[in-house]
XYZ file of C-alpha atoms in Angstrom:
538
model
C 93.454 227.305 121.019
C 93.291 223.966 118.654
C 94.261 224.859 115.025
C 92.888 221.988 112.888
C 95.410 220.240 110.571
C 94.576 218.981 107.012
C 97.524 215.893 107.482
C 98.381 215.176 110.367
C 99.754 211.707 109.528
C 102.731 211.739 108.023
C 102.109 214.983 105.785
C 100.050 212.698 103.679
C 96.750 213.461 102.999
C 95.691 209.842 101.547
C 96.698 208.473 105.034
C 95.474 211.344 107.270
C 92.088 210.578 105.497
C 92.048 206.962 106.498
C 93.016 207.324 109.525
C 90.298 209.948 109.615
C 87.671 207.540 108.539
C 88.441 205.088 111.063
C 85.394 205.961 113.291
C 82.594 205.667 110.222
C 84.217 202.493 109.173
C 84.024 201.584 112.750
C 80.459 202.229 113.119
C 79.906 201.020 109.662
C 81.786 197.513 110.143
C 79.875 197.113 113.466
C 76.539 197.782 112.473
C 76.520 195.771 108.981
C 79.109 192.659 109.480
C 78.914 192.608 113.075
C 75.855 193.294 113.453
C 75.739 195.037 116.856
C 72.860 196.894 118.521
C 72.838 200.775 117.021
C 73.591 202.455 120.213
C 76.384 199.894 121.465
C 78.057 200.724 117.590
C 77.358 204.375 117.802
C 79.089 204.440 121.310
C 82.068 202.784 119.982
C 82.506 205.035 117.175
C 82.646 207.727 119.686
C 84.992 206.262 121.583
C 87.656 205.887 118.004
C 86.772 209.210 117.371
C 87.752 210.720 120.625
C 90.934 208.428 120.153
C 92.123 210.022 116.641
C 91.408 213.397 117.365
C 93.679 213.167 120.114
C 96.522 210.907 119.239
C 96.284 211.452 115.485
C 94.996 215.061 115.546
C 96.480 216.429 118.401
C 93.207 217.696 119.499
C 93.470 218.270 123.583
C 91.358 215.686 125.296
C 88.950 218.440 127.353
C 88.488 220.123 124.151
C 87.794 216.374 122.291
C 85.294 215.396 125.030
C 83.238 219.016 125.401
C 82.868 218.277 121.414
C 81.539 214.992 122.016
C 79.294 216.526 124.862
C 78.102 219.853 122.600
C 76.875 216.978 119.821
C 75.409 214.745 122.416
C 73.294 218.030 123.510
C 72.583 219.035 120.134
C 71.093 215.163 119.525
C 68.863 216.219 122.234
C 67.950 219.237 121.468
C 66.376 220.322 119.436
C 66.335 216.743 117.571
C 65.172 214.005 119.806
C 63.170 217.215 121.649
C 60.620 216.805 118.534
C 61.078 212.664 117.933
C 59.864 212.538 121.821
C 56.613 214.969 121.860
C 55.674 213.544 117.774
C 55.477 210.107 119.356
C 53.846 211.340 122.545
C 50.673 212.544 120.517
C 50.545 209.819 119.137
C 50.652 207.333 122.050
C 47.726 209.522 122.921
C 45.652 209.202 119.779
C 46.155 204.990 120.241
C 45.471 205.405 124.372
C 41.995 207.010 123.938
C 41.284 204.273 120.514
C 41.331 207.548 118.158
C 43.886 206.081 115.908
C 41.636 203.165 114.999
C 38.443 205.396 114.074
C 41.795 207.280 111.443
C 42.262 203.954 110.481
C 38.686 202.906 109.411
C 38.212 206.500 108.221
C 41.033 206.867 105.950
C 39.085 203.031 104.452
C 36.207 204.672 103.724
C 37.781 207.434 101.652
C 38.305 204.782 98.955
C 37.116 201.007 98.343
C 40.273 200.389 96.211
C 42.909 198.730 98.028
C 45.662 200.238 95.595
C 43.804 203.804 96.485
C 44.084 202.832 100.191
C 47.647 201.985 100.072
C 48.168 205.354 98.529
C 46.289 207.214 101.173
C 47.827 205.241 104.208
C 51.121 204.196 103.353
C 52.214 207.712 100.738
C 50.186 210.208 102.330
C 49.461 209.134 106.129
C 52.720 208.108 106.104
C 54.503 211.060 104.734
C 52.660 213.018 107.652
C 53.480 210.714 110.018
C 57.028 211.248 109.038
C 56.431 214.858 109.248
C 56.005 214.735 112.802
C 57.925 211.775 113.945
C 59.937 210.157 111.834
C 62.630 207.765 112.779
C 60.401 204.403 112.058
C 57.095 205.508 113.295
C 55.454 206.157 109.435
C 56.817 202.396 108.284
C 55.559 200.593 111.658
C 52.120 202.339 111.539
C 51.043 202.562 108.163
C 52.439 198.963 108.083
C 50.141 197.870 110.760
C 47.319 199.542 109.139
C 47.604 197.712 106.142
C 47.034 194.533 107.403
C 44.214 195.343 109.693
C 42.861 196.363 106.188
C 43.096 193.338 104.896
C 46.358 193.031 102.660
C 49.380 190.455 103.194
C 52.249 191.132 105.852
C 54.646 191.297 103.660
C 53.125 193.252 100.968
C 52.205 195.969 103.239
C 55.752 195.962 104.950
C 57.603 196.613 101.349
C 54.636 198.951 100.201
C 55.088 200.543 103.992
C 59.158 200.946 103.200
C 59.179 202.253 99.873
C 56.343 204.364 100.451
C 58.994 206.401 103.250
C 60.938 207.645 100.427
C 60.132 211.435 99.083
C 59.303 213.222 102.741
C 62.060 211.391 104.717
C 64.574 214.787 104.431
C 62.197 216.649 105.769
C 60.780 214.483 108.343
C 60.474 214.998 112.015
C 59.582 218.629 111.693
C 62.810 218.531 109.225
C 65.421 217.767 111.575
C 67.652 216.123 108.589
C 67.812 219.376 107.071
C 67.920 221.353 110.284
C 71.049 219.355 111.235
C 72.778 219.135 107.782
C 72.747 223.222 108.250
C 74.419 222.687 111.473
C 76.542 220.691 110.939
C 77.484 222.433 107.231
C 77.091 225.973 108.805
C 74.972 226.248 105.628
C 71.823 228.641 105.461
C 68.504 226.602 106.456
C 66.511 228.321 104.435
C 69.128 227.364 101.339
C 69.783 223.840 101.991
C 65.536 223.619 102.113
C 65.874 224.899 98.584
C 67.700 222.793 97.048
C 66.391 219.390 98.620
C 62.763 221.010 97.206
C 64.140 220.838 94.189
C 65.259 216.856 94.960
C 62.612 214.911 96.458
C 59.993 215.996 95.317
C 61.257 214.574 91.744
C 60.659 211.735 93.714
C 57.179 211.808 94.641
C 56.229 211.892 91.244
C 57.317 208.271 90.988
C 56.687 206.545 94.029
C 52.966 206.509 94.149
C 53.088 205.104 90.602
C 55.530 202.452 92.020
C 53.352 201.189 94.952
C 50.235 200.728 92.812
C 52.472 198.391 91.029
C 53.459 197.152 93.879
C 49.822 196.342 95.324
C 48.976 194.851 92.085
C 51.484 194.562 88.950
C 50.619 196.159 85.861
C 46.785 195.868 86.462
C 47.197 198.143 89.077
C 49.622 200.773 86.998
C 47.007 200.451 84.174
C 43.932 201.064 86.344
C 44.955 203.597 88.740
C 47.683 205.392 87.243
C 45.590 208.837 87.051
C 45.128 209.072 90.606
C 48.918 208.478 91.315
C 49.997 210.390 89.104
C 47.448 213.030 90.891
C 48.621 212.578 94.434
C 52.286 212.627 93.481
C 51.576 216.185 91.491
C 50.278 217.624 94.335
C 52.614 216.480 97.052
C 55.939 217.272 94.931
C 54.514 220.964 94.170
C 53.319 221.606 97.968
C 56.438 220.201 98.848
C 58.535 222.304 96.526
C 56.729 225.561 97.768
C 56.886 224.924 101.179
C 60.603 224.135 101.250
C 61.209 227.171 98.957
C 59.138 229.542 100.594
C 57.955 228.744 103.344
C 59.416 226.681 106.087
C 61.180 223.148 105.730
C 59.062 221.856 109.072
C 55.751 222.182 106.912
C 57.120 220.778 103.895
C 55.618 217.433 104.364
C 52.663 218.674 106.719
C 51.448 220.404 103.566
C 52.497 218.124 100.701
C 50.961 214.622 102.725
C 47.603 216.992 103.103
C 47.610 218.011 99.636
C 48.415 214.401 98.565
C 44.810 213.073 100.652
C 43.324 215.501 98.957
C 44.208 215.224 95.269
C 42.889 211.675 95.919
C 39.869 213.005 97.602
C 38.815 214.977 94.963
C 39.412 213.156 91.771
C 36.159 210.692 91.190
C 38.779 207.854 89.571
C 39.850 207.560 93.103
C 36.849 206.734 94.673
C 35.640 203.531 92.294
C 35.273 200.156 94.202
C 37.927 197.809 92.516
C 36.458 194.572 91.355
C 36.422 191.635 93.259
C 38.693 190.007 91.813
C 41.237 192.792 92.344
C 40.454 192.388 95.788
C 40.857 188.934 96.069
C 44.200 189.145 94.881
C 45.322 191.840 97.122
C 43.600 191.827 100.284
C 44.857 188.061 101.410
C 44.509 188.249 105.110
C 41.169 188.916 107.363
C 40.000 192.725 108.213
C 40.049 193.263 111.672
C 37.338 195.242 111.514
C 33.875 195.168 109.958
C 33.538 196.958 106.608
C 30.163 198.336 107.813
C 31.104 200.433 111.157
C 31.043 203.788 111.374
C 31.941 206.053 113.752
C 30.114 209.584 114.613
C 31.546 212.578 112.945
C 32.376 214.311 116.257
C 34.243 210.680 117.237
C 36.151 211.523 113.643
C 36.601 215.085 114.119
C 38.870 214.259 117.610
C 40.910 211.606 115.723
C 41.596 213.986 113.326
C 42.412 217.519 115.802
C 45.508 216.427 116.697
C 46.777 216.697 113.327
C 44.960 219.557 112.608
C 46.432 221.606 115.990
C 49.885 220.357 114.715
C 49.423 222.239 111.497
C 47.504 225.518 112.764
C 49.939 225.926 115.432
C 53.157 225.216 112.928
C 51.317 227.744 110.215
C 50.454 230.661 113.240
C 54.453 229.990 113.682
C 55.162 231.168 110.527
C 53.543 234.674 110.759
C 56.319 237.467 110.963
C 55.194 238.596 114.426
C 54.771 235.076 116.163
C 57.883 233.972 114.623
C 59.919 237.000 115.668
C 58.777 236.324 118.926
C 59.564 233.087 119.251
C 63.371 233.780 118.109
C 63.287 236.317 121.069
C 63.319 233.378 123.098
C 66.542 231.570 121.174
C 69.973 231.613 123.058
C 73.835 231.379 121.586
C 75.948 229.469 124.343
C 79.800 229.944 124.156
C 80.704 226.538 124.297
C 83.269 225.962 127.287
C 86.656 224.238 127.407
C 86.046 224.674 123.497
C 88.084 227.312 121.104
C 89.246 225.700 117.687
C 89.799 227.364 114.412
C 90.698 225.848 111.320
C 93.592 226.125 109.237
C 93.435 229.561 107.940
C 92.900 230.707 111.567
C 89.100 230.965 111.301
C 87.193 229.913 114.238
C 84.452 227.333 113.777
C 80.977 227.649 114.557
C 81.201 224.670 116.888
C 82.555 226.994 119.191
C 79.291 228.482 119.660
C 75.443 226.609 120.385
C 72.593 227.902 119.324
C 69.349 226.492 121.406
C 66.201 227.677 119.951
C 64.491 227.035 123.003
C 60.728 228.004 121.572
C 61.161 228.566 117.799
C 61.789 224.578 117.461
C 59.675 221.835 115.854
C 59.513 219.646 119.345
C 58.149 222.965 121.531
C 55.820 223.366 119.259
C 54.383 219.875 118.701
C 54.409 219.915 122.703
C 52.282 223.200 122.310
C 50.137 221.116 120.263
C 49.850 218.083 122.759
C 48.288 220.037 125.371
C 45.633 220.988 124.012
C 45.303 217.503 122.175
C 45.297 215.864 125.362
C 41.927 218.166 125.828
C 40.675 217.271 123.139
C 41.033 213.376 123.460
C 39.921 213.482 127.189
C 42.814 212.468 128.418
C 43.674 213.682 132.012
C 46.649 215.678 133.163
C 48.369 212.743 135.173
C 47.740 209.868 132.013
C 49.417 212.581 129.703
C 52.418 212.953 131.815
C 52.565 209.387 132.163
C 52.587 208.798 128.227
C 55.401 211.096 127.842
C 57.471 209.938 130.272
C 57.026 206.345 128.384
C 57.475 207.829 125.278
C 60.850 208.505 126.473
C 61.673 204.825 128.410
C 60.580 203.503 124.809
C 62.749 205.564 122.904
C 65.968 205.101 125.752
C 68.127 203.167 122.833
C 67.268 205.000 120.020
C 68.079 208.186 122.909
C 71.250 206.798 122.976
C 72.319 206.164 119.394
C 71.264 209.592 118.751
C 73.299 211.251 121.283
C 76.400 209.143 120.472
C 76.019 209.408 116.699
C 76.160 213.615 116.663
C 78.711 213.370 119.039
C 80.572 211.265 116.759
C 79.950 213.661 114.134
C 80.791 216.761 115.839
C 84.123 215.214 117.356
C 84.892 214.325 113.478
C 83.993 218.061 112.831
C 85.707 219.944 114.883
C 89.144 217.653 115.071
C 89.126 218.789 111.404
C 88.786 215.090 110.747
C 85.888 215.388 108.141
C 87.656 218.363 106.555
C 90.416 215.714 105.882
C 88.225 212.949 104.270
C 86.545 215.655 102.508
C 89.905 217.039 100.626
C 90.707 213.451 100.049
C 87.062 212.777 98.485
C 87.706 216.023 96.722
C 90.184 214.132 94.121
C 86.570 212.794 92.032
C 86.594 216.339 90.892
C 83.436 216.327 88.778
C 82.457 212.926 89.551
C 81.333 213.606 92.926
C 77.624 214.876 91.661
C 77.551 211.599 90.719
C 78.695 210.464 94.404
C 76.971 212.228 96.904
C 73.538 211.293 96.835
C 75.589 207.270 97.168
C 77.474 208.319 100.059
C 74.269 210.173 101.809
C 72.406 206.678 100.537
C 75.328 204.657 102.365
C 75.057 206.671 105.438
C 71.298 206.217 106.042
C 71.187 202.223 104.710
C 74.075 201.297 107.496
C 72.586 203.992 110.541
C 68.649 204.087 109.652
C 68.968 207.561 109.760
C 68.958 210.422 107.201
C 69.589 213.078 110.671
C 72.869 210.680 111.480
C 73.757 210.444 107.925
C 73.759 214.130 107.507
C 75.560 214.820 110.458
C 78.479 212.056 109.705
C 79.023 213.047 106.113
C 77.516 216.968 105.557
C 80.845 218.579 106.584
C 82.716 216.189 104.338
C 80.405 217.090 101.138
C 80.568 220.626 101.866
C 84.893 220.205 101.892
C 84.564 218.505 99.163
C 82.275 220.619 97.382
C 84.417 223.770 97.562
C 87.941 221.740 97.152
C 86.074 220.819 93.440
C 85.008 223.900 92.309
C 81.006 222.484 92.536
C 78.318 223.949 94.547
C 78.690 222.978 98.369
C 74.731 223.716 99.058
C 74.119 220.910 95.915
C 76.474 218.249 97.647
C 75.132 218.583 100.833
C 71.591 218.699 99.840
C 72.166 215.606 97.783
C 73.452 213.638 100.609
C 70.033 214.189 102.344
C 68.503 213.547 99.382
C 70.389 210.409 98.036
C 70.259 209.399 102.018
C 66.365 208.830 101.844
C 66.554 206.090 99.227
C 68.683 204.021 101.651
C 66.209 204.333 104.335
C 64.195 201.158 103.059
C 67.117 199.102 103.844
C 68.402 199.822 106.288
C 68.210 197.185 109.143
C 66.604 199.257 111.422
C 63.658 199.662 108.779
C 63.191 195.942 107.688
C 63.538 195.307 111.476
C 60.661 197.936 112.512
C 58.444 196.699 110.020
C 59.195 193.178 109.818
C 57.951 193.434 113.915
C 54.729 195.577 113.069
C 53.261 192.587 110.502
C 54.617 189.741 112.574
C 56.966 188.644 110.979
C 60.107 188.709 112.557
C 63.115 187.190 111.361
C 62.274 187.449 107.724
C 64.249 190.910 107.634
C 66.268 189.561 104.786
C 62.951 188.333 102.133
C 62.357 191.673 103.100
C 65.583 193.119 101.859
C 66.022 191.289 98.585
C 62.273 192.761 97.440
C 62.897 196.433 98.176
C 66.890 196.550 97.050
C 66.544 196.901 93.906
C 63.945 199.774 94.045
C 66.535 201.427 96.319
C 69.224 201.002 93.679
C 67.077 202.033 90.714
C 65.326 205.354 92.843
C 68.837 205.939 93.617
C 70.191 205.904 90.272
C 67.853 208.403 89.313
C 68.443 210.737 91.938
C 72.387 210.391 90.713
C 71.266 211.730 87.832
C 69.217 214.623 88.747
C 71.907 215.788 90.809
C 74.658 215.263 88.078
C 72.439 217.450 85.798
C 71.973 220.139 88.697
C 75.766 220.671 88.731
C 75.526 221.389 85.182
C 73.911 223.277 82.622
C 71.428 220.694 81.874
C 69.720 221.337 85.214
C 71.562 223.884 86.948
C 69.147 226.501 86.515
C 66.489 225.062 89.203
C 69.318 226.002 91.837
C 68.282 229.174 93.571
């Protein structure tokens, strides 16, 4: 048996903590100064982790490495499970030239750029998160800006800020999904309170990217139907992640977002030419006058639409009972730790919901989508199976970030950083949304940051006397906002609208949007641990 060990160094906690924090500043130093390839940093974290829970922590090597090996599983499954079968349908949908009649489809919807962007870049976007996340939305919607007409680098900042409000509960809501692992926090909780976070958020950002597309003409002009679409996504998005399920969160607010725009008449005006001229800059690549036959725009659509019916027939008592029937709890070998007051840890013990998981289901979905598509048994197979070769390094930085994590974790590592943090007392409400914002700006991720720094909120949170469910949510939350600049972002989407190398004009337009949205969501949180706000908690 390990028995974790608040200060190990010297009986001093301020030390134990740095040397504690010795792997994120690792991976931190490596990633932003250095600037090393993700998976090579993430590796190297692991392998400073692995060294202080042993030599600092005492932690026995075979129980240090099966910690390493339980996070490395747990980045597979059920996480990178769902990133692999999102992006699989997908593949498909650009394979059979479906994706293209979306494209032109979601262009007919409105003859507005600054409606379009909305539509593609907010709402397309925000789905496309929903089912893949980790890039995908910014590099698409990106891509489909400028075969709409509009500048590269216009549609790569409208294409990052845009993937903002359903980042925490992208890829079928894996950030949230692993901040309640990690935590040992109810799901259904932690989905709460980040309901109550974001979508706060998504009453702003639509209003921000028609500013974006075109200044203060374009906030004057078609402020109603931003103001419309964010409405409806933040209160589908609320009730979803309240009382629903935190996988359909986005599913349901991007849908109800497309149709808010759909259905309000201010929407569907032409903008004036001149408006055009000054947006769309670069040459459609496709004519304005093609049209595709509704059954051709009924296929691109099914996959979607099988995603959600399949998700929603999940949610029924019965189906999802059954499902569960299929989960499994592992007793994690060569692994018993408990923590100081003798507890044992729930990293002793896996749970693999082997059918009642977002990435089962979307491959439930792809079946069937293959059908649909006409795509044959042998080319599907094939398209996963790349799916995964073109996902091998982000595989890998996965894997070796939750190891990380769960090495930190269960060494009692991140227990020590968060007593340390703990000292800000009511000040950190005002911090955690910055250090989830840190976390996913330096790793890309809001999953990684989540799983580095959710345990440490959570200490924190109960060593202050605040709310540990707030803290934690907040650093999912507060991590979404860094997502725009991170380099793995401006790198994605710098490569989408060809302009690579140009990562940093990039960076210098979207920063201070990620400072100011950031600033706000500081605030909402502060007032959330109060009285000023504290009664939208559940």
């Amino acid at each position: 048996m390990f028995i974790q060990h608040l200060a190990p160094v010297a009986d001093s906690l301020a030390l134990s903590a740095l040397v504690a924090a010795l792997p994120l500043i690792t991976v931190l130093v490596l990633l932003g100064a250095v600037r090393m390839r993700a998976h090579r940093a993430g590796l190297t974290g692991l392998a400073v982790a692995l060294a202080v829970a042993a030599l600092a922590y005492g932690m026995p090597v075979g129980q240090a490495l099966s910690a390493a090996v339980q996070g490395a599983v747990f980045g597979l499954f059920p996480i990178l499970w769902i990133v692999v079968n999102a992006l699989w349908v997908y593949r498909m949908t650009v394979r059979t030239g479906h994706f293209d009649v979306l494209r032109r489809s979601f262009s007919r919807l409105s003859a507005d750029p600054r409606i379009q962007a909305l539509v593609i870049a907010f709402c397309f976007g925000a789905l496309l998160e929903a089912l893949a996340g980790f890039g995908a939305p910014v590099a698409i919607s990106a891509v489909m800006l400028v075969a709409l007409g509009f500048d590269p680098v216009k549609a790569a900042v409208v294409a990052l800020v845009a993937n903002t409000a359903p980042v925490a509960f992208g890829a079928m809501g894996t950030p949230v999904v692993t901040l309640a692992q990690v935590t040992g926090l109810p799901l259904d909780g932690l989905a709460a309170v980040v309901g109550r976070q974001t979508p706060l958020l998504a009453l702003v950002v639509p209003l921000l990217l028609v500013f974006l597309v075109d200044g203060r003409r374009g906030l004057r002009e078609t402020w109603r139907p931003a103001l419309a679409c964010g409405l409806a996504f933040a209160a589908v998005q609320f009730a979803a992640a309240t009382y629903l399920s935190a996988q359909l969160a986005d599913i349901g607010a991007a849908l109800a977002g497309a149709a808010a725009l759909a259905a309000l008449p201010a929407a569907r005006r032409p903008a004036t030419e001149e408006v055009r001229a000054a947006v769309l800059t670069g040459a459609r690549s496709t004519g304005p006058d093609r049209r595709d036959p509704r059954r051709t725009v009924l296929r691109a659509y099914a996959p979607y639409a099988l995603i959600v019916v399949i998700f929603s027939a999940a949610q029924i008592p019965l189906v999802r009972d059954a499902l569960a029937g299929a989960t499994r709890a592992v007793d994690w070998p060569f692994l018993d730790v408990v923590d100081a007051a003798g507890t044992r840890v729930g990293g002793n013990v896996l749970t693999l919901p082997l059918l009642a998981t977002g990435g089962t289901l979307v491959l439930l979905a792809g079946v069937p989508t293959a059908a649909v598509l006409g795509v044959r048994a042998r080319d599907a197979v094939r398209e996963w199976a790349a799916t995964v070769h073109e996902l091998r390094r982000a595989i890998l930085t996965v894997t070796a970030v939750l190891a990380l994590a769960y090495v930190m974790n269960l060494s009692g590592a991140a227990t020590t950083i968060g007593h340390a943090v703990a000292a800000a007392g009511a000040g950190l409400a005002l911090l955690s949304p910055v250090l989830g914002w840190f976390g996913v700006a330096v790793s890309g991720s809001d999953t990684s940051a989540n799983a580095l720094f959710g345990a440490l909120q959570v200490t924190a949170a109960r060593q202050s006397g605040l709310p540990p469910g707030l803290l934690a949510a907040a650093n999912s939350s507060g991590g979404v906002l860094g997502k725009m600049i991170s380099p793995q972002n401006l790198t994605i989407a710098c490569a989408a609208v060809g302009l690579a190398g140009r990562e940093g004009d990039l960076l210098r337009r979207v920063l201070p949007w990620s400072l100011a949205l950031l600033l706000v969501m500081c605030l909402i949180v502060v007032a959330q641990s109060t009285v000023v706000l504290g009664w939208t908690l559940p």
